[in-house]
Amino acid sequence: MSDLVRYALDGSVAVLTVDNPPVNALGIGVRTGLKESIERAIADPEVDAIALICAGRTFFAGADIAEFGKPPASPTLREVHEMMESCSKPIVAGIHGTALGGGLETALACHYRIAAPGALLGLPEVKLGILPGAGGTQRLPRLVGVEKAIEMICTGEPIDARQALQMGVVDALAEGDLRDATIDYADYIAAEGLPLKRVRDRDRLIAEAARRPEIFSFARKHYAGARRNFLAPQHCISAIQAATEMDFEGGMRRERELFNELMASDQSTAQRHFFFAERQARKIPDVPRDTTRREIKAAAVIGAGTMGGGIAMTFANAGLPTVIVETSREALEHGMDVIRRNYERTAHKGRISERDVETRMALLTPSLDLADVAGADIVIEAVFENMELKKQVFARLDAVAKPGAILATNTSTLDIDQIAAATSRPEDVIGLHFFSPANVMRLLEVVRGEQTAKEVIATCMDLAKRISKVPVLAGVCHGFIGNRMLHAYFDQAYALLYEGCQPRDVDKAIHDFGFKMGPFAMADLAGLDVSWRVRKETGQSQPIADRLCEMGRFGQKTGAGFYRYAEGSRTPRPDREVTAIVEEEGLKRHEVRRAIGADEIVERCLLALVNEGARILEEGIALRASDIDVIYVHGYSFPVYRGGPMFWAGQIGLGRVLETIKGFHDAGHGDVWQPAPLLERLAAEGHSFQDHDQAGG
Ligand SMILES: NC(=O)c1ccc[n+]([C@@H]2O[C@H](COP(=O)([O-])OP(=O)(O)OC[C@H]3O[C@@H](n4cnc5c(N)ncnc54)[C@H](O)[C@@H]3O)[C@@H](O)[C@H]2O)c1
């Protein structure tokens, strides 16, 4: 018998305890153990009922992801479920922790389910670009109805135990010890002779839905918008619809076909790549897991502007008391007002309670005295982007911050090492580059300076998780990883305007590719004035954008930028005035304007990202290509179903990518199209960036 499943008798109840740390994944060993234990329980005349529970911190948290893409080994999960559901003795699942994916599907194949109050239940497969492939799309709608099943399966979001009880996903909540409660429940079911409730036999809810097929067309439309271009939610809906059109066996076959289609799709390959990329990003080769961490119990933020306010909210949301320091009372009050209004808006939408607003506000202490950071374990500076100012602030911080405090800067472009040199403790200085709005965007670039201590890096990587951010390590260079690549992307977007495009042409091609918005809509949202000011300070020009700014067109905030915006609207409308400026400026650079197709727009903008990404990788600014993918998906809305720019390049094939890049170079689109040496090398070897990552860079 497999040692992953323990078998014990408690009176007339056979207790199967699965123990496959860390998350009781349903790998082949566990499946075999389950099969054998159930056979044993069936054969044992002493046994009247079976209790299925898991040891450790959770019920089955899902399939064994290591088996993904391999031919299924017998007994498959479906075979085990079949056996459980048709078992002649009642099986009760006792659920704690997270019952996810194959885990919840296993619970659904039991006759009864009882959950610990803190349990979470869900079918998150859609997030990997697939669907629940072990009966989830057939059993869940039978239990909770089609509409609720669609919502759970298409969003992949889990429900808590209380919701699960209300919806009928579980039959009872456990009071006290879950093991005892599950055994008592199993005992009771056997003693009372309660029926073996097989979910597959429940037809009432799906028969009702079969009479209302419009549910499905409505859902398709909804997810075509909410999850634009994603294949998996549409397949999930088809699988659930099959439950209403076929018998259980037919539905199961349809589910399998749709599952296989998704599994073989580029989208799911990309989403699975991304799943591992996010996890990989937390690992830093020379900062081992057992590196000492510093304790972070209190924070301070310097500057209560756009970024400082958002960063302070992020800390308060995680329950960390935070001091916010400003130079003037006016700026401080304004910053605090913005934070309060933000929280109130969130409460108004029902996402947090009125009490949460007050609890979080109470964690924030406004101050006009930098000495008030003395109690902070981490200080994040978010003052204006100016080296002299930052140096002054860090010199003062050095004098007032407690020994061992982490001194972080949120600079977007400045040299962290120069900032660190303004202190007597450069080992405590690090870049923590949040993205705007900082309380919403999940990406955090953790920028390692020349002298940053390993324990400072390890502490910040952990802290990121605590404040619900996705951290990626970057080295010091202008713009670090994300913004340095963005620069290359914007250069191309502008070049396309001069050559023949209008902003809407570029934005449409990029939006159709899958980004939330194209570069010019994004620039309007961020505000055109910031980069205009930088250009003026550094003696650079970008004639089209400069002219717009000279006209007071700063983007959404002034109602006009590359587009015009109706009062109170965020919808960009093309503007004749801009069209004329683009044409005029274009003709100053090129004799004629040419028609440029969507394919070229996408290649020019996105291969610029890839080429710059390859340089960043080669210089060691990024540890891995997959880290760059994480940055682009979380920080810049690169579509996750394409895996990130570096993975996408691999799907095209680096040989073809290189050829296209050389073509742009030969066509005179500039030196930026000099291929990155790493790209040339990998293309020549027939390798991808992923191969490069796997080989250890
Ligand atoms: N805005 C973005 O999208 C973004 C994104 C990432 C990083 N950043 C970086 O974050 C930093 C802040 O940018 P922002 O957009 O929040 O600017 P901002 O102008 O909105 O805010 C800066 C704030 O710092 C305050 N300040 C100035 N000197 C100070 C001092 N000595 N002590 C305390 N407060 C002081 C100002 O009063 C102002 O409120 C910059 O380094 C910027 O490059 C900005």
XYZ file of C-alpha atoms and ligand atoms in Angstrom:
741
model
C 0.000 0.000 0.000
C 1.196 3.526 -0.846
C 2.521 5.354 2.194
C 1.013 8.581 0.885
C -2.435 7.423 2.016
C -2.815 6.093 5.569
C -5.650 3.695 6.321
C -7.139 3.422 9.806
C -10.385 2.263 11.372
C -12.390 4.397 13.752
C -15.343 2.283 14.809
C -17.032 1.371 11.551
C -15.521 4.290 9.634
C -12.450 3.762 7.450
C -10.358 6.901 7.746
C -8.178 7.632 4.711
C -5.569 10.262 5.509
C -3.614 11.575 2.554
C -0.173 12.845 3.479
C 1.736 14.205 0.520
C 3.395 17.437 1.634
C 3.488 20.277 0.957
C 0.006 20.579 -0.610
C -1.227 17.006 -1.082
C -0.998 17.251 -4.872
C -2.907 14.442 -6.570
C 0.076 12.754 -8.214
C 0.179 9.122 -9.269
C 1.292 7.927 -5.807
C -1.701 9.539 -4.122
C -4.120 8.272 -6.768
C -2.829 4.731 -6.411
C -3.065 4.987 -2.617
C -6.644 6.239 -2.824
C -7.675 3.453 -5.149
C -6.149 0.758 -2.969
C -7.561 2.198 0.250
C -11.060 2.446 -1.162
C -10.862 -1.144 -2.428
C -9.779 -2.208 1.038
C -12.633 -0.323 2.685
C -15.164 -1.813 0.299
C -13.860 -5.301 0.996
C -13.848 -4.871 4.772
C -17.211 -5.988 6.230
C -16.489 -3.943 9.394
C -16.561 -0.711 7.384
C -19.855 1.143 6.894
C -18.541 4.494 5.698
C -15.349 6.198 4.544
C -13.891 9.500 5.703
C -11.389 11.125 3.325
C -9.159 13.755 4.886
C -5.752 15.278 4.274
C -2.866 15.797 6.679
C -0.847 19.013 6.866
C -1.979 22.463 5.970
C -4.494 21.719 3.247
C -6.898 19.379 1.484
C -5.709 18.462 -2.057
C -4.589 21.819 -3.495
C -4.698 20.482 -7.057
C -3.313 18.121 -9.644
C 0.398 17.412 -9.679
C 1.679 20.106 -11.975
C 4.814 18.061 -12.672
C 2.585 15.593 -14.584
C 1.294 18.333 -16.900
C 1.713 17.628 -20.555
C 2.677 13.981 -19.934
C 0.426 11.074 -20.922
C -1.906 10.310 -17.995
C -0.755 7.418 -15.799
C -3.349 4.962 -14.506
C -5.243 5.196 -12.265
C -6.137 8.604 -13.635
C -7.978 11.057 -11.473
C -11.126 10.371 -13.451
C -10.815 6.647 -12.784
C -10.391 7.244 -9.061
C -13.431 9.550 -9.058
C -15.499 7.010 -10.948
C -14.619 4.447 -8.344
C -15.394 6.779 -5.456
C -18.712 7.921 -6.823
C -19.872 4.380 -7.538
C -18.626 3.072 -4.183
C -21.322 1.190 -2.269
C -20.346 2.815 1.038
C -20.745 6.534 1.651
C -17.569 8.602 1.259
C -17.330 11.903 3.097
C -14.674 14.462 2.215
C -13.370 16.568 5.117
C -12.016 19.794 3.613
C -9.571 22.250 5.161
C -7.101 24.740 3.712
C -7.629 25.013 -0.030
C -9.538 22.491 -2.147
C -8.491 23.622 -5.585
C -8.754 22.210 -9.085
C -8.413 18.425 -9.005
C -8.782 18.737 -5.232
C -12.267 20.176 -5.420
C -13.122 17.762 -8.240
C -12.159 14.907 -5.911
C -14.420 16.316 -3.207
C -17.245 16.543 -5.766
C -16.845 12.840 -6.510
C -17.519 12.033 -2.831
C -21.070 11.526 -1.590
C -20.914 14.187 1.107
C -18.644 17.108 1.907
C -17.921 18.803 5.193
C -15.590 21.825 5.415
C -13.618 23.602 8.115
C -14.849 27.203 8.433
C -11.629 28.689 7.013
C -11.509 26.479 3.905
C -11.372 27.871 0.362
C -12.778 25.959 -2.601
C -12.196 26.705 -6.253
C -11.478 25.589 -9.790
C -8.606 27.883 -10.877
C -7.613 25.941 -14.035
C -8.729 28.817 -16.275
C -5.784 30.798 -14.930
C -3.453 28.291 -16.558
C -5.372 28.524 -19.822
C -7.108 25.168 -19.335
C -10.345 23.883 -17.803
C -11.137 21.522 -14.935
C -10.558 18.233 -16.703
C -11.666 15.717 -14.084
C -15.399 16.286 -14.119
C -15.453 19.774 -12.608
C -17.397 21.243 -15.515
C -19.948 18.423 -15.314
C -20.427 18.015 -11.579
C -20.293 21.621 -10.357
C -23.247 22.855 -12.487
C -25.301 19.867 -11.279
C -24.652 20.966 -7.732
C -24.875 24.755 -7.871
C -26.600 25.521 -11.179
C -25.122 26.643 -14.452
C -24.778 30.358 -13.748
C -22.821 29.951 -10.539
C -20.707 27.204 -12.085
C -19.857 29.454 -15.030
C -18.795 32.210 -12.678
C -16.613 29.975 -10.530
C -15.016 28.140 -13.441
C -14.534 31.117 -15.788
C -13.057 33.439 -13.167
C -11.153 30.719 -11.326
C -11.781 32.616 -8.075
C -12.304 30.471 -4.973
C -15.270 30.676 -2.600
C -15.041 30.379 1.175
C -16.598 27.617 3.248
C -19.634 29.681 4.211
C -20.424 30.523 0.579
C -19.817 26.890 -0.310
C -22.426 25.838 2.244
C -24.940 28.389 0.966
C -24.399 27.325 -2.633
C -24.594 23.634 -1.786
C -20.983 22.812 -2.698
C -20.575 21.413 0.814
C -23.241 19.813 3.011
C -22.003 20.951 6.395
C -19.429 23.064 8.210
C -17.260 21.363 10.791
C -17.297 22.549 14.335
C -14.117 21.791 16.222
C -11.622 19.246 14.950
C -12.161 18.449 11.260
C -11.017 14.842 11.508
C -13.469 14.094 14.315
C -16.250 16.007 12.585
C -15.721 14.098 9.323
C -15.734 10.738 11.080
C -18.866 11.668 13.097
C -20.596 12.809 9.924
C -19.671 9.582 8.089
C -20.876 7.562 11.078
C -24.145 9.445 11.181
C -24.773 8.986 7.435
C -24.197 5.235 7.726
C -26.264 4.883 10.913
C -29.208 6.821 9.463
C -28.911 5.001 6.154
C -28.808 8.301 4.256
C -28.653 7.915 0.484
C -25.395 7.798 -1.473
C -25.606 11.227 -3.086
C -23.942 10.954 -6.466
C -23.543 14.388 -8.033
C -23.601 12.861 -11.508
C -27.216 11.779 -10.971
C -28.516 15.225 -10.104
C -30.279 16.588 -13.128
C -32.751 19.188 -11.875
C -30.545 22.281 -12.166
C -29.043 21.404 -15.520
C -32.459 20.500 -16.935
C -33.651 23.965 -15.893
C -30.662 25.571 -17.606
C -31.227 23.512 -20.757
C -34.502 25.390 -21.177
C -32.649 28.716 -21.069
C -29.788 28.415 -23.598
C -29.487 32.216 -23.634
C -27.495 31.835 -20.388
C -24.651 30.551 -22.508
C -24.719 33.202 -25.219
C -24.861 35.846 -22.512
C -21.893 34.292 -20.696
C -19.876 34.000 -23.914
C -20.397 37.658 -24.619
C -19.585 38.657 -21.081
C -16.278 36.752 -20.995
C -15.383 37.848 -24.530
C -15.280 41.320 -22.965
C -14.050 40.635 -19.443
C -11.377 38.188 -20.623
C -10.793 39.556 -24.112
C -9.050 37.150 -26.533
C -8.785 34.379 -23.905
C -9.660 30.944 -25.236
C -10.077 29.064 -21.955
C -13.178 30.834 -20.530
C -15.022 30.197 -23.816
C -14.067 26.521 -23.708
C -15.175 26.353 -20.053
C -18.599 27.644 -21.100
C -18.796 25.058 -23.905
C -17.964 22.285 -21.452
C -20.636 23.429 -18.996
C -23.131 23.757 -21.827
C -22.363 20.148 -22.753
C -23.573 19.148 -19.279
C -27.015 20.477 -20.235
C -27.090 18.853 -23.667
C -25.672 15.373 -23.102
C -25.799 12.675 -20.491
C -23.037 12.564 -17.868
C -20.772 10.260 -19.883
C -21.174 12.358 -23.025
C -20.454 15.522 -21.067
C -17.317 13.968 -19.597
C -16.105 13.059 -23.088
C -16.758 16.594 -24.311
C -14.940 18.019 -21.303
C -11.927 15.851 -22.136
C -11.889 16.951 -25.802
C -12.073 20.612 -24.849
C -9.425 20.090 -22.165
C -7.069 18.481 -24.674
C -7.595 21.308 -27.154
C -6.689 23.863 -24.518
C -3.742 21.861 -23.255
C -2.299 21.857 -26.782
C -2.968 25.565 -27.354
C -0.321 28.280 -27.481
C -2.318 30.209 -24.898
C -2.161 27.543 -22.242
C 1.509 26.851 -22.997
C 2.119 30.560 -22.430
C 0.032 30.747 -19.271
C 1.725 27.715 -17.774
C 5.098 29.253 -18.613
C 3.956 32.371 -16.804
C 2.809 30.429 -13.749
C 6.315 29.025 -13.308
C 7.944 32.330 -14.269
C 6.254 34.088 -11.348
C 7.530 31.482 -8.913
C 10.985 31.419 -10.422
C 11.291 35.201 -10.117
C 11.385 34.904 -6.329
C 14.595 32.865 -6.489
C 17.920 34.648 -6.531
C 20.882 32.321 -7.049
C 23.333 34.055 -4.719
C 20.739 34.885 -2.068
C 19.960 31.463 -0.616
C 16.646 30.622 1.008
C 18.159 30.532 4.465
C 19.496 34.103 4.237
C 18.691 35.999 7.452
C 15.720 38.337 7.180
C 15.302 41.611 9.002
C 12.100 42.084 10.904
C 9.703 44.624 9.369
C 7.120 45.882 11.822
C 6.826 49.531 10.864
C 7.398 51.551 7.706
C 7.866 55.145 6.615
C 7.279 56.804 3.255
C 8.928 60.086 2.250
C 6.714 62.158 -0.048
C 2.908 61.991 -0.159
C 2.546 62.543 -3.900
C 1.176 60.158 -6.510
C 3.547 57.341 -5.621
C 4.133 57.988 -1.915
C 0.383 57.955 -1.230
C -0.148 54.685 -3.100
C 2.854 53.048 -1.425
C 1.648 54.105 2.028
C -1.777 52.587 1.245
C -0.107 49.338 0.236
C 1.597 49.131 3.625
C -1.547 50.061 5.540
C -3.506 47.435 3.575
C -1.058 44.854 4.904
C -1.545 46.115 8.466
C 1.841 47.831 8.789
C 1.910 51.124 10.708
C 3.401 53.732 8.385
C 4.655 57.282 8.874
C 4.252 59.618 5.876
C 6.636 62.563 5.734
C 6.137 65.685 3.614
C 7.775 69.093 3.462
C 4.685 71.295 3.648
C 1.451 71.044 5.601
C -0.471 71.653 2.408
C 1.154 68.761 0.494
C 0.739 66.498 3.506
C -2.953 67.271 3.934
C -3.564 66.927 0.233
C -1.789 63.553 0.199
C -3.772 62.272 3.189
C -7.041 63.488 1.626
C -6.299 61.640 -1.583
C -5.630 58.449 0.395
C -8.872 58.786 2.353
C -10.896 59.482 -0.786
C -9.323 56.446 -2.458
C -10.287 54.211 0.460
C -13.780 55.663 0.592
C -14.275 55.002 -3.089
C -13.210 51.382 -2.555
C -15.606 51.095 0.403
C -18.375 52.621 -1.717
C -17.846 49.837 -4.259
C -18.233 47.337 -1.418
C -14.675 45.984 -1.652
C -13.767 47.013 1.886
C -15.930 48.046 4.853
C -16.267 51.519 6.383
C -14.423 50.104 9.360
C -11.540 49.005 7.155
C -11.255 52.603 5.945
C -10.814 53.816 9.524
C -8.481 50.979 10.559
C -6.236 51.653 7.593
C -6.261 55.415 8.020
C -5.380 54.899 11.693
C -2.242 53.003 10.641
C -1.005 56.077 8.754
C 0.758 58.819 10.714
C 1.306 62.084 8.806
C 4.406 64.061 9.747
C 6.405 67.108 8.704
C 9.541 65.979 10.503
C 11.911 63.497 8.882
C 13.132 62.506 12.356
C 9.783 60.679 12.770
C 11.105 57.837 10.594
C 13.282 56.787 13.559
C 10.896 53.955 14.488
C 10.658 52.529 10.956
C 12.242 49.234 9.900
C 11.959 50.271 6.259
C 11.835 53.731 4.717
C 10.701 54.285 1.129
C 11.627 57.542 -0.479
C 9.203 58.843 -3.135
C 10.150 62.507 -3.564
C 10.635 64.245 -6.935
C 12.863 62.516 -9.469
C 15.940 64.650 -8.833
C 19.353 63.277 -7.906
C 20.454 66.194 -5.724
C 17.206 66.103 -3.766
C 17.376 62.330 -3.323
C 20.963 62.557 -2.092
C 19.957 65.187 0.465
C 17.067 63.053 1.662
C 19.264 59.962 1.995
C 21.967 61.869 3.866
C 19.289 62.981 6.355
C 17.848 59.482 6.534
C 21.304 58.185 7.353
C 21.342 60.496 10.350
C 17.865 59.694 11.677
C 16.931 56.146 10.638
C 17.597 53.413 13.181
C 20.558 51.086 12.637
C 19.603 48.204 10.366
C 16.636 50.009 8.813
C 16.235 49.351 5.088
C 16.513 52.570 3.086
C 14.671 52.196 -0.197
C 14.148 54.554 -3.113
C 11.266 54.474 -5.563
C 13.270 56.214 -8.283
C 12.305 55.237 -11.839
C 15.611 56.033 -13.486
C 18.309 57.317 -11.137
C 21.492 55.480 -10.174
C 20.842 53.674 -6.875
C 24.586 53.459 -6.184
C 24.967 57.232 -6.260
C 22.016 57.561 -3.902
C 23.517 54.909 -1.618
C 26.827 56.800 -1.610
C 25.086 59.693 0.128
C 24.809 57.475 3.217
C 27.315 55.776 5.482
C 25.403 52.485 5.040
C 25.134 51.680 1.307
C 24.510 48.022 2.187
C 21.091 49.021 3.564
C 20.074 50.915 0.414
C 17.925 49.302 -2.274
C 15.542 50.332 -5.049
C 11.899 49.415 -4.623
C 10.301 50.521 -7.859
C 6.520 50.500 -7.536
C 4.254 51.076 -10.516
C 1.481 53.612 -10.719
C -1.098 53.414 -9.145
C 1.080 51.841 -6.463
C -1.845 50.530 -4.409
C -3.202 48.671 -7.448
C -0.322 47.550 -9.656
C 1.155 44.241 -8.521
C 4.648 44.544 -9.948
C 7.582 45.549 -7.770
C 11.038 45.885 -9.323
C 13.561 45.248 -6.561
C 16.721 47.017 -7.651
C 19.958 45.691 -6.316
C 22.735 48.220 -5.874
C 26.439 47.464 -6.009
C 26.612 47.121 -2.233
C 23.068 46.105 -1.265
C 23.279 43.408 1.442
C 21.831 39.990 0.658
C 19.642 40.083 3.721
C 18.188 43.399 2.562
C 17.296 41.804 -0.776
C 15.836 38.692 0.882
C 13.807 40.836 3.293
C 12.401 42.944 0.452
C 11.479 39.881 -1.632
C 9.547 38.525 1.379
C 8.022 41.878 2.168
C 6.710 42.082 -1.404
C 4.636 38.995 -0.773
C 3.323 40.438 2.475
C 2.116 43.567 0.700
C 0.642 41.471 -2.171
C 3.194 42.449 -4.789
C 5.041 40.350 -7.332
C 8.763 41.085 -6.906
C 11.342 40.841 -9.678
C 15.022 41.542 -9.125
C 16.740 44.076 -11.404
C 20.221 45.524 -11.635
C 21.105 49.204 -11.853
C 20.840 50.901 -15.261
C 18.784 53.769 -16.655
C 15.115 52.706 -16.357
C 16.026 49.305 -14.862
C 14.214 46.544 -16.769
C 10.661 47.687 -17.453
C 11.115 51.347 -18.288
C 14.323 50.810 -20.229
C 12.418 48.455 -22.518
C 9.444 50.803 -22.595
C 11.718 53.490 -23.948
C 12.572 51.326 -26.947
C 8.871 50.589 -27.438
C 7.877 54.273 -27.391
C 10.667 55.176 -29.811
C 9.095 52.839 -32.321
C 5.565 54.026 -31.608
C 6.668 57.610 -32.366
C 8.678 56.550 -35.420
C 5.499 54.964 -36.799
C 3.663 58.274 -36.402
C 6.349 60.105 -38.376
C 6.308 57.447 -41.097
C 2.582 57.292 -41.707
C 0.446 56.112 -38.764
C -1.969 58.053 -36.624
C -2.061 57.382 -32.843
C -5.272 55.377 -33.212
C -3.649 53.038 -35.800
C -0.796 52.183 -33.455
C -3.059 51.884 -30.419
C -5.553 49.672 -32.233
C -2.885 47.218 -33.409
C -1.386 46.987 -29.913
C -4.809 46.685 -28.271
C -5.819 43.954 -30.726
C -2.600 42.120 -29.902
C -3.899 41.979 -26.337
C -2.527 44.938 -24.364
C -5.076 46.855 -22.291
C -4.233 49.976 -24.247
C -1.802 51.161 -26.874
C 1.133 53.504 -26.214
C -0.645 56.783 -26.947
C -3.729 56.043 -24.859
C -1.293 55.011 -22.127
C 0.696 58.242 -22.489
C -2.537 60.242 -22.201
C -3.395 58.365 -19.028
C 0.035 58.868 -17.449
C 0.232 62.554 -18.495
C 2.399 63.966 -21.274
C 3.838 66.780 -19.175
C 6.226 64.633 -17.110
C 8.320 63.417 -20.039
C 8.034 66.859 -21.677
C 9.666 68.395 -18.602
C 12.426 65.753 -18.676
C 13.030 66.419 -22.397
C 13.322 70.129 -21.772
C 15.736 69.598 -18.890
C 17.914 67.256 -20.950
C 17.746 69.185 -24.209
C 15.858 66.476 -26.106
C 12.816 66.819 -28.328
C 9.893 64.747 -29.585
C 8.218 67.267 -31.901
C 4.710 65.765 -31.993
C 4.432 65.368 -28.205
C 6.187 68.690 -27.597
C 3.662 70.533 -29.739
C 0.753 68.884 -27.942
C 2.201 69.937 -24.588
C 2.802 73.479 -25.783
C -0.932 73.584 -26.531
C -1.665 72.512 -22.943
C -2.712 69.045 -24.085
C -1.301 66.955 -21.213
C -3.581 63.936 -21.709
C -6.660 62.802 -19.793
C -6.125 65.275 -16.967
C -6.593 68.239 -19.329
C -9.279 66.560 -21.440
C -6.926 66.325 -24.429
C -3.607 64.809 -25.426
C -3.083 62.446 -28.336
C -6.872 62.116 -28.187
C -9.659 64.270 -26.907
C -11.842 63.254 -23.966
C -15.395 64.362 -23.321
C -16.033 65.896 -19.893
C -15.753 63.142 -17.256
C -14.987 60.440 -19.845
C -11.881 58.322 -20.235
C -12.751 57.199 -23.751
C -10.165 58.433 -26.257
C -11.639 60.112 -29.339
C -9.439 60.858 -32.362
C -8.883 64.551 -32.865
C -8.409 66.316 -36.224
C -6.008 68.779 -34.689
C -3.683 65.937 -33.712
C -4.042 64.256 -37.104
C -2.827 67.458 -38.743
C 0.140 67.845 -36.376
C 1.189 64.229 -36.927
C 1.050 64.654 -40.701
C 2.905 67.928 -40.649
C 5.694 66.677 -38.401
C 5.858 63.414 -40.327
C 6.386 65.198 -43.619
C 9.284 67.135 -42.126
C 11.099 63.803 -41.683
C 9.880 61.722 -44.603
C 9.006 62.841 -48.096
C 5.899 60.727 -48.267
C 3.695 59.101 -45.703
C 3.175 55.388 -46.214
C 0.407 53.022 -45.195
C 1.600 50.719 -42.409
C -0.253 47.508 -41.559
C -1.077 46.162 -38.104
C 1.529 43.397 -38.415
C 4.359 45.850 -38.925
C 3.104 48.025 -36.072
C 3.107 45.059 -33.711
C 6.518 43.852 -34.859
C 8.129 47.279 -34.681
C 6.842 48.005 -31.170
C 7.155 44.557 -29.660
C 10.341 43.281 -31.268
C 11.932 46.475 -29.967
C 11.007 45.163 -26.512
C 12.516 41.787 -27.313
C 15.783 43.163 -28.688
C 16.250 45.481 -25.702
C 15.210 42.652 -23.373
C 17.963 40.475 -24.855
C 20.535 43.205 -24.139
C 19.260 43.575 -20.583
C 19.572 39.845 -20.119
C 23.063 39.725 -21.527
C 24.185 42.580 -19.289
C 22.882 40.696 -16.266
C 20.394 43.475 -15.401
C 17.720 40.752 -15.467
C 18.480 37.318 -14.036
C 16.298 35.490 -16.521
C 14.200 36.056 -19.631
C 11.184 34.820 -17.682
C 11.694 37.650 -15.149
C 11.304 40.099 -18.024
C 8.055 38.347 -18.948
C 6.772 38.762 -15.384
C 7.609 42.465 -15.490
C 5.826 43.012 -18.783
C 2.665 41.138 -17.866
C 2.277 42.665 -14.393
C 3.658 46.120 -15.070
C 2.649 46.888 -18.655
C -0.405 44.685 -19.418
C 1.356 42.453 -21.927
C -1.259 39.709 -22.498
C -0.549 36.790 -20.192
C -1.890 34.353 -22.799
C 1.175 35.238 -24.869
C 3.469 34.584 -21.919
C 5.416 37.879 -21.969
C 7.613 39.384 -24.707
C 10.529 36.965 -24.389
C 8.314 33.870 -24.406
C 6.302 35.297 -27.301
C 9.528 35.747 -29.282
C 10.264 32.073 -28.671
C 6.856 31.088 -29.981
C 7.564 33.001 -33.192
C 11.014 31.428 -33.315
C 14.177 33.427 -32.639
C 15.425 32.765 -36.191
C 12.430 34.593 -37.610
C 12.644 37.285 -34.968
C 16.266 37.932 -35.879
C 15.481 38.079 -39.584
C 12.721 40.619 -39.020
C 14.968 42.732 -36.806
C 17.728 42.682 -39.410
C 15.133 43.639 -42.009
C 14.172 46.715 -39.969
C 17.829 47.614 -39.680
C 18.378 47.274 -43.421
C 15.249 49.327 -44.104
C 16.929 52.233 -42.293
C 14.794 52.270 -39.156
C 17.844 53.091 -37.077
C 20.674 51.662 -35.016
C 18.317 50.379 -32.335
C 17.671 47.562 -34.796
C 21.219 46.322 -34.481
C 20.409 42.813 -33.237
C 21.405 42.076 -29.637
C 24.405 39.688 -29.675
C 22.603 37.243 -27.376
C 19.676 37.084 -29.773
C 22.046 36.365 -32.669
C 23.790 33.640 -30.702
C 20.572 31.914 -29.558
C 19.056 32.133 -33.042
C 22.195 30.582 -34.545
C 22.040 27.739 -32.011
C 18.341 27.197 -32.660
C 17.588 27.993 -29.025
C 14.933 30.093 -27.291
C 15.235 32.448 -24.325
C 13.647 29.704 -22.248
C 16.460 27.341 -23.203
C 18.870 30.074 -22.166
C 17.117 30.350 -18.773
C 17.170 26.606 -18.285
C 20.853 26.453 -19.063
C 21.352 28.883 -16.165
C 21.733 32.057 -18.267
N 4.429 58.697 -11.183
C 4.815 57.504 -11.605
O 4.176 56.888 -12.460
C 6.032 56.860 -11.000
C 6.184 55.468 -11.110
C 7.263 54.872 -10.487
C 8.193 55.629 -9.811
N 8.027 56.982 -9.740
C 9.033 57.736 -8.979
O 8.492 58.028 -7.708
C 9.016 59.271 -7.227
C 7.860 60.172 -6.879
O 7.081 60.392 -8.015
P 5.593 60.948 -7.929
O 4.981 60.763 -9.270
O 4.919 60.419 -6.745
O 5.876 62.511 -7.718
P 4.913 63.598 -7.062
O 5.375 64.904 -7.586
O 3.500 63.230 -7.233
O 5.246 63.499 -5.496
C 6.451 63.853 -4.920
C 6.154 64.361 -3.517
O 7.351 64.448 -2.784
C 7.252 65.581 -1.930
N 8.590 65.981 -1.538
C 9.525 66.636 -2.238
N 10.640 66.797 -1.517
C 10.422 66.221 -0.321
C 11.188 66.047 0.857
N 12.429 66.508 0.936
N 10.643 65.389 1.903
C 9.381 64.931 1.838
N 8.615 65.066 0.735
C 9.121 65.702 -0.330
C 6.521 66.589 -2.757
O 5.930 67.582 -1.934
C 5.505 65.724 -3.484
O 4.298 65.647 -2.768
C 9.934 59.770 -8.318
O 11.238 59.370 -8.031
C 9.433 59.065 -9.551
O 10.407 58.930 -10.552
C 6.965 57.604 -10.302
